[in-house]
PDB file of C-alpha atoms in Angstrom:
ATOM      1  CA  MET W   1     -75.225  18.621  37.546  1.00  0.00           C
ATOM      2  CA  ALA W   2     -76.224  16.592  34.748  1.00  0.00           C
ATOM      3  CA  LYS W   3     -77.310  18.267  31.672  1.00  0.00           C
ATOM      4  CA  GLU W   4     -79.647  16.497  29.367  1.00  0.00           C
ATOM      5  CA  GLU W   5     -79.502  17.013  25.691  1.00  0.00           C
ATOM      6  CA  ARG W   6     -81.725  15.728  23.102  1.00  0.00           C
ATOM      7  CA  LYS W   7     -80.144  14.795  19.758  1.00  0.00           C
ATOM      8  CA  TYR W   8     -81.572  13.382  16.670  1.00  0.00           C
ATOM      9  CA  THR W   9     -79.982  11.139  14.129  1.00  0.00           C
ATOM     10  CA  GLN W  10     -80.982  10.344  10.618  1.00  0.00           C
ATOM     11  CA  ILE W  11     -81.061   6.742   9.614  1.00  0.00           C
ATOM     12  CA  TYR W  12     -81.238   5.688   5.999  1.00  0.00           C
ATOM     13  CA  ASN W  13     -82.744   2.266   5.755  1.00  0.00           C
ATOM     14  CA  GLY W  14     -82.875   1.787   2.026  1.00  0.00           C
ATOM     15  CA  ASN W  15     -85.804   3.870   1.006  1.00  0.00           C
ATOM     16  CA  ALA W  16     -85.844   7.507   0.042  1.00  0.00           C
ATOM     17  CA  ALA W  17     -87.408   8.716   3.277  1.00  0.00           C
ATOM     18  CA  TYR W  18     -85.277   9.433   6.284  1.00  0.00           C
ATOM     19  CA  GLU W  19     -86.356   8.099   9.606  1.00  0.00           C
ATOM     20  CA  VAL W  20     -85.754  10.518  12.393  1.00  0.00           C
ATOM     21  CA  GLN W  21     -85.101   9.072  15.811  1.00  0.00           C
ATOM     22  CA  TRP W  22     -84.699  11.117  18.907  1.00  0.00           C
ATOM     23  CA  GLN W  23     -82.141  10.021  21.334  1.00  0.00           C
ATOM     24  CA  GLU W  24     -81.699  11.300  24.761  1.00  0.00           C
ATOM     25  CA  GLU W  25     -78.244  11.429  26.051  1.00  0.00           C
ATOM     26  CA  VAL W  26     -77.228  11.975  29.505  1.00  0.00           C
ATOM     27  CA  ASP W  27     -73.851  13.439  30.088  1.00  0.00           C
ATOM     28  CA  SER W  28     -71.792  11.318  32.254  1.00  0.00           C
ATOM     29  CA  PRO W  29     -69.146  12.829  34.415  1.00  0.00           C
ATOM     30  CA  GLU W  30     -66.246  13.733  32.286  1.00  0.00           C
ATOM     31  CA  GLN W  31     -63.497  11.256  32.218  1.00  0.00           C
ATOM     32  CA  PRO W  32     -60.044  12.380  31.429  1.00  0.00           C
ATOM     33  CA  ARG W  33     -59.358  11.844  27.820  1.00  0.00           C
ATOM     34  CA  ARG W  34     -56.247  10.151  26.694  1.00  0.00           C
ATOM     35  CA  ALA W  35     -53.978  12.272  24.713  1.00  0.00           C
ATOM     36  CA  GLU W  36     -53.689  10.899  21.265  1.00  0.00           C
ATOM     37  CA  SER W  37     -50.176  10.056  20.387  1.00  0.00           C
ATOM     38  CA  PRO W  38     -49.187  11.473  17.073  1.00  0.00           C
ATOM     39  CA  ARG W  39     -48.949   8.698  14.590  1.00  0.00           C
ATOM     40  CA  PRO W  40     -46.043   8.820  12.262  1.00  0.00           C
ATOM     41  CA  ARG W  41     -47.296   9.742   8.843  1.00  0.00           C
ATOM     42  CA  ARG W  42     -46.553   7.197   6.235  1.00  0.00           C
ATOM     43  CA  LYS W  43     -45.432   8.440   2.912  1.00  0.00           C
ATOM     44  CA  SER W  44     -47.869   7.368   0.315  1.00  0.00           C
ATOM     45  CA  ALA W  45     -46.032   5.146  -2.107  1.00  0.00           C
ATOM     46  CA  TYR W  46     -47.034   5.596  -5.665  1.00  0.00           C
ATOM     47  CA  GLY W  47     -47.017   2.290  -7.496  1.00  0.00           C
ATOM     48  CA  VAL W  48     -46.589   1.734 -11.188  1.00  0.00           C
ATOM     49  CA  SER W  49     -48.741  -0.941 -12.664  1.00  0.00           C
ATOM     50  CA  VAL W  50     -47.405  -3.606 -14.977  1.00  0.00           C
ATOM     51  CA  SER W  51     -50.037  -2.801 -17.564  1.00  0.00           C
ATOM     52  CA  GLY W  52     -48.932   0.843 -17.514  1.00  0.00           C
ATOM     53  CA  ILE W  53     -45.321  -0.139 -18.183  1.00  0.00           C
ATOM     54  CA  LEU W  54     -46.417  -2.583 -20.882  1.00  0.00           C
ATOM     55  CA  GLY W  55     -48.629   0.053 -22.521  1.00  0.00           C
ATOM     56  CA  LEU W  56     -45.845   2.630 -22.475  1.00  0.00           C
ATOM     57  CA  THR W  57     -43.411   0.076 -23.945  1.00  0.00           C
ATOM     58  CA  LEU W  58     -45.863  -0.780 -26.725  1.00  0.00           C
ATOM     59  CA  ALA W  59     -46.451   2.899 -27.476  1.00  0.00           C
ATOM     60  CA  VAL W  60     -42.699   3.548 -27.711  1.00  0.00           C
ATOM     61  CA  ALA W  61     -42.258   0.451 -29.918  1.00  0.00           C
ATOM     62  CA  ALA W  62     -45.077   1.603 -32.218  1.00  0.00           C
ATOM     63  CA  LEU W  63     -43.528   5.062 -32.426  1.00  0.00           C
ATOM     64  CA  MET W  64     -40.131   3.597 -33.293  1.00  0.00           C
ATOM     65  CA  PHE W  65     -41.710   1.316 -35.906  1.00  0.00           C
ATOM     66  CA  MET W  66     -43.473   4.297 -37.431  1.00  0.00           C
ATOM     67  CA  LEU W  67     -40.252   6.329 -37.575  1.00  0.00           C
ATOM     68  CA  VAL W  68     -38.285   3.457 -39.142  1.00  0.00           C
ATOM     69  CA  SER W  69     -40.999   2.799 -41.730  1.00  0.00           C
ATOM     70  CA  TYR W  70     -41.176   6.524 -42.554  1.00  0.00           C
ATOM     71  CA  ALA W  71     -37.396   6.592 -43.023  1.00  0.00           C
ATOM     72  CA  SER W  72     -37.503   3.547 -45.315  1.00  0.00           C
ATOM     73  CA  TYR W  73     -40.409   5.086 -47.240  1.00  0.00           C
ATOM     74  CA  THR W  74     -38.383   8.260 -47.726  1.00  0.00           C
ATOM     75  CA  ALA W  75     -35.395   6.239 -48.967  1.00  0.00           C
ATOM     76  CA  VAL W  76     -37.541   4.263 -51.429  1.00  0.00           C
ATOM     77  CA  ALA W  77     -39.212   7.451 -52.659  1.00  0.00           C
ATOM     78  CA  ASN W  78     -35.780   9.017 -53.197  1.00  0.00           C
ATOM     79  CA  GLN W  79     -34.597   5.963 -55.153  1.00  0.00           C
ATOM     80  CA  THR W  80     -37.753   6.104 -57.271  1.00  0.00           C
ATOM     81  CA  VAL W  81     -37.213   9.763 -58.094  1.00  0.00           C
ATOM     82  CA  ASN W  82     -33.586   9.037 -59.033  1.00  0.00           C
ATOM     83  CA  ALA W  83     -34.654   6.104 -61.217  1.00  0.00           C
ATOM     84  CA  VAL W  84     -37.261   8.242 -62.999  1.00  0.00           C
ATOM     85  CA  ARG W  85     -34.650  10.931 -63.660  1.00  0.00           C
ATOM     86  CA  ARG W  86     -32.214   8.307 -64.986  1.00  0.00           C
ATOM     87  CA  VAL W  87     -34.887   6.856 -67.293  1.00  0.00           C
ATOM     88  CA  GLU W  88     -35.641  10.332 -68.637  1.00  0.00           C
ATOM     89  CA  GLN W  89     -31.920  10.932 -69.270  1.00  0.00           C
ATOM     90  CA  LEU W  90     -31.593   7.581 -71.038  1.00  0.00           C
ATOM     91  CA  GLN W  91     -34.643   8.271 -73.207  1.00  0.00           C
ATOM     92  CA  GLU W  92     -33.184  11.634 -74.225  1.00  0.00           C
ATOM     93  CA  GLU W  93     -29.836  10.004 -74.978  1.00  0.00           C
ATOM     94  CA  ASN W  94     -31.633   7.313 -77.017  1.00  0.00           C
ATOM     95  CA  ARG W  95     -33.393   9.974 -79.095  1.00  0.00           C
ATOM     96  CA  ARG W  96     -30.139  11.819 -79.666  1.00  0.00           C
ATOM     97  CA  LEU W  97     -28.205   8.656 -80.638  1.00  0.00           C
ATOM     98  CA  SER W  98     -31.016   7.430 -82.902  1.00  0.00           C
ATOM     99  CA  ALA W  99     -30.936  10.729 -84.757  1.00  0.00           C
ATOM    100  CA  ALA W 100     -27.130  10.518 -85.039  1.00  0.00           C
ATOM    101  CA  TYR W 101     -27.397   6.929 -86.295  1.00  0.00           C
ATOM    102  CA  ASP W 102     -29.950   7.919 -88.914  1.00  0.00           C
ATOM    103  CA  MET W 103     -27.685  10.771 -90.008  1.00  0.00           C
ATOM    104  CA  ALA W 104     -24.665   8.446 -90.209  1.00  0.00           C
ATOM    105  CA  PHE W 105     -26.249   6.142 -92.768  1.00  0.00           C
ATOM    106  CA  ASP W 106     -27.679   8.652 -95.169  1.00  0.00           C
ATOM    107  CA  MET W 107     -28.054   6.734 -98.443  1.00  0.00           C
ATOM    108  CA  ASN W 108     -27.450   9.830-100.530  1.00  0.00           C
ATOM    109  CA  ALA W 109     -24.163  10.402 -98.727  1.00  0.00           C
ATOM    110  CA  VAL W 110     -23.167   6.747 -99.278  1.00  0.00           C
ATOM    111  CA  LYS W 111     -24.041   7.012-102.996  1.00  0.00           C
ATOM    112  CA  SER W 112     -22.060  10.202-103.484  1.00  0.00           C
ATOM    113  CA  TYR W 113     -19.068   8.714-101.607  1.00  0.00           C
ATOM    114  CA  ALA W 114     -19.191   5.576-103.799  1.00  0.00           C
ATOM    115  CA  GLN W 115     -19.362   7.587-107.015  1.00  0.00           C
ATOM    116  CA  LYS W 116     -16.822  10.279-106.171  1.00  0.00           C
ATOM    117  CA  GLU W 117     -14.291   8.570-103.910  1.00  0.00           C
ATOM    118  CA  LEU W 118     -14.467   4.978-105.106  1.00  0.00           C
ATOM    119  CA  GLY W 119     -15.207   5.668-108.763  1.00  0.00           C
ATOM    120  CA  MET W 120     -18.324   3.584-108.911  1.00  0.00           C
ATOM    121  CA  GLY W 121     -21.154   4.376-111.276  1.00  0.00           C
ATOM    122  CA  GLU W 122     -24.752   3.476-111.855  1.00  0.00           C
ATOM    123  CA  PRO W 123     -25.106   0.043-113.471  1.00  0.00           C
ATOM    124  CA  ILE W 124     -26.431  -0.001-117.015  1.00  0.00           C
ATOM    125  CA  SER W 125     -29.252  -2.316-118.036  1.00  0.00           C
ATOM    126  CA  SER W 126     -26.937  -4.898-119.608  1.00  0.00           C
ATOM    127  CA  GLN W 127     -25.128  -5.306-116.312  1.00  0.00           C
ATOM    128  CA  ILE W 128     -28.268  -6.203-114.368  1.00  0.00           C
ATOM    129  CA  GLU W 129     -29.180  -9.899-114.222  1.00  0.00           C
ATOM    130  CA  TYR W 130     -32.164 -11.399-112.434  1.00  0.00           C
ATOM    131  CA  ALA W 131     -32.101 -14.956-111.090  1.00  0.00           C
ATOM    132  CA  GLU W 132     -35.360 -16.801-110.988  1.00  0.00           C
ATOM    133  CA  ILE W 133     -35.713 -19.526-108.394  1.00  0.00           C
ATOM    134  CA  GLU W 134     -38.591 -21.923-108.899  1.00  0.00           C
ATOM    135  CA  SER W 135     -38.811 -23.358-105.410  1.00  0.00           C
ATOM    136  CA  GLN W 136     -38.371 -21.608-102.162  1.00  0.00           C
ATOM    137  CA  ASP W 137     -36.157 -23.953-100.162  1.00  0.00           C
ATOM    138  CA  SER W 138     -35.304 -27.513-100.987  1.00  0.00           C
ATOM    139  CA  VAL W 139     -32.897 -30.185 -99.855  1.00  0.00           C
ATOM    140  CA  ALA W 140     -31.695 -33.104-101.898  1.00  0.00           C
ATOM    141  CA  VAL W 141     -30.266 -36.087-100.038  1.00  0.00           C
ATOM    142  CA  TYR W 142     -28.108 -38.439-102.065  1.00  0.00           C
ATOM    143  CA  SER W 143     -26.976 -41.813-100.870  1.00  0.00           C
ATOM    144  CA  ASP W 144     -24.276 -44.226-102.061  1.00  0.00           C
ATOM    145  CA  GLY W 145     -26.810 -46.338-103.927  1.00  0.00           C
ATOM    146  CA  ASP W 146     -28.294 -48.067-100.893  1.00  0.00           C
ATOM    147  CA  SER W 147     -31.940 -47.056-100.794  1.00  0.00           C
ATOM    148  CA  SER W 148     -32.646 -48.520 -97.375  1.00  0.00           C
ATOM    149  CA  PHE W 149     -32.002 -46.355 -94.335  1.00  0.00           C
ATOM    150  CA  SER W 150     -31.550 -47.616 -90.814  1.00  0.00           C
ATOM    151  CA  VAL W 151     -30.443 -46.138 -87.543  1.00  0.00           C
ATOM    152  CA  PHE W 152     -27.509 -48.536 -87.363  1.00  0.00           C
ATOM    153  CA  SER W 153     -26.210 -47.457 -90.746  1.00  0.00           C
ATOM    154  CA  ALA W 154     -26.455 -43.817 -89.657  1.00  0.00           C
ATOM    155  CA  PHE W 155     -24.399 -44.511 -86.522  1.00  0.00           C
ATOM    156  CA  ASP W 156     -21.941 -46.549 -88.556  1.00  0.00           C
ATOM    157  CA  SER W 157     -21.451 -43.680 -90.995  1.00  0.00           C
ATOM    158  CA  LEU W 158     -21.058 -41.260 -88.091  1.00  0.00           C
ATOM    159  CA  PHE W 159     -18.380 -43.373 -86.406  1.00  0.00           C
ATOM    160  CA  SER W 160     -16.571 -43.910 -89.678  1.00  0.00           C
ATOM    161  CA  ALA W 161     -16.535 -40.148 -90.255  1.00  0.00           C
ATOM    162  CA  VAL W 162     -15.139 -39.606 -86.765  1.00  0.00           C
ATOM    163  CA  ARG W 163     -12.420 -42.236 -87.265  1.00  0.00           C
ATOM    164  CA  GLY W 164     -11.517 -40.704 -90.566  1.00  0.00           C
ATOM    165  CA  ASN W 165     -12.241 -43.734 -92.804  1.00  0.00           C
TER     166      ASN W 165
END
């Protein structure tokens, strides 16, 4: 006994409408089916791409660079803070020493020491002399009577002074 069945299939041929085709199948006498042999399942191997390894390496390198630069920044910031503290200490010491220096050379103390300890007194008007200088700075060059000057005579006088003549 053959049993007829009618099946339909949908075919998509590139446009949005489906084309329905009816197929008539006739069952043929059943043939013994082959038993499918179980195929050994392959383990799926997960691969790592070269770009993935390269990207991970670059990310780790960037992270290390960031950590090293942060550490050097921290060290430089610490040195800057120490330098600022040292400058402040030196400025305070400068103020203190300047005040001590000003106190050390008190003119009133020097005057009283000179009068009491050394026996000095104020000069009277007859002891004060003023020197008047007409010109600021001047130089007078005298020669042995020879009014002409030459480079050779200058060297000759230099060598004679060195020899001791």
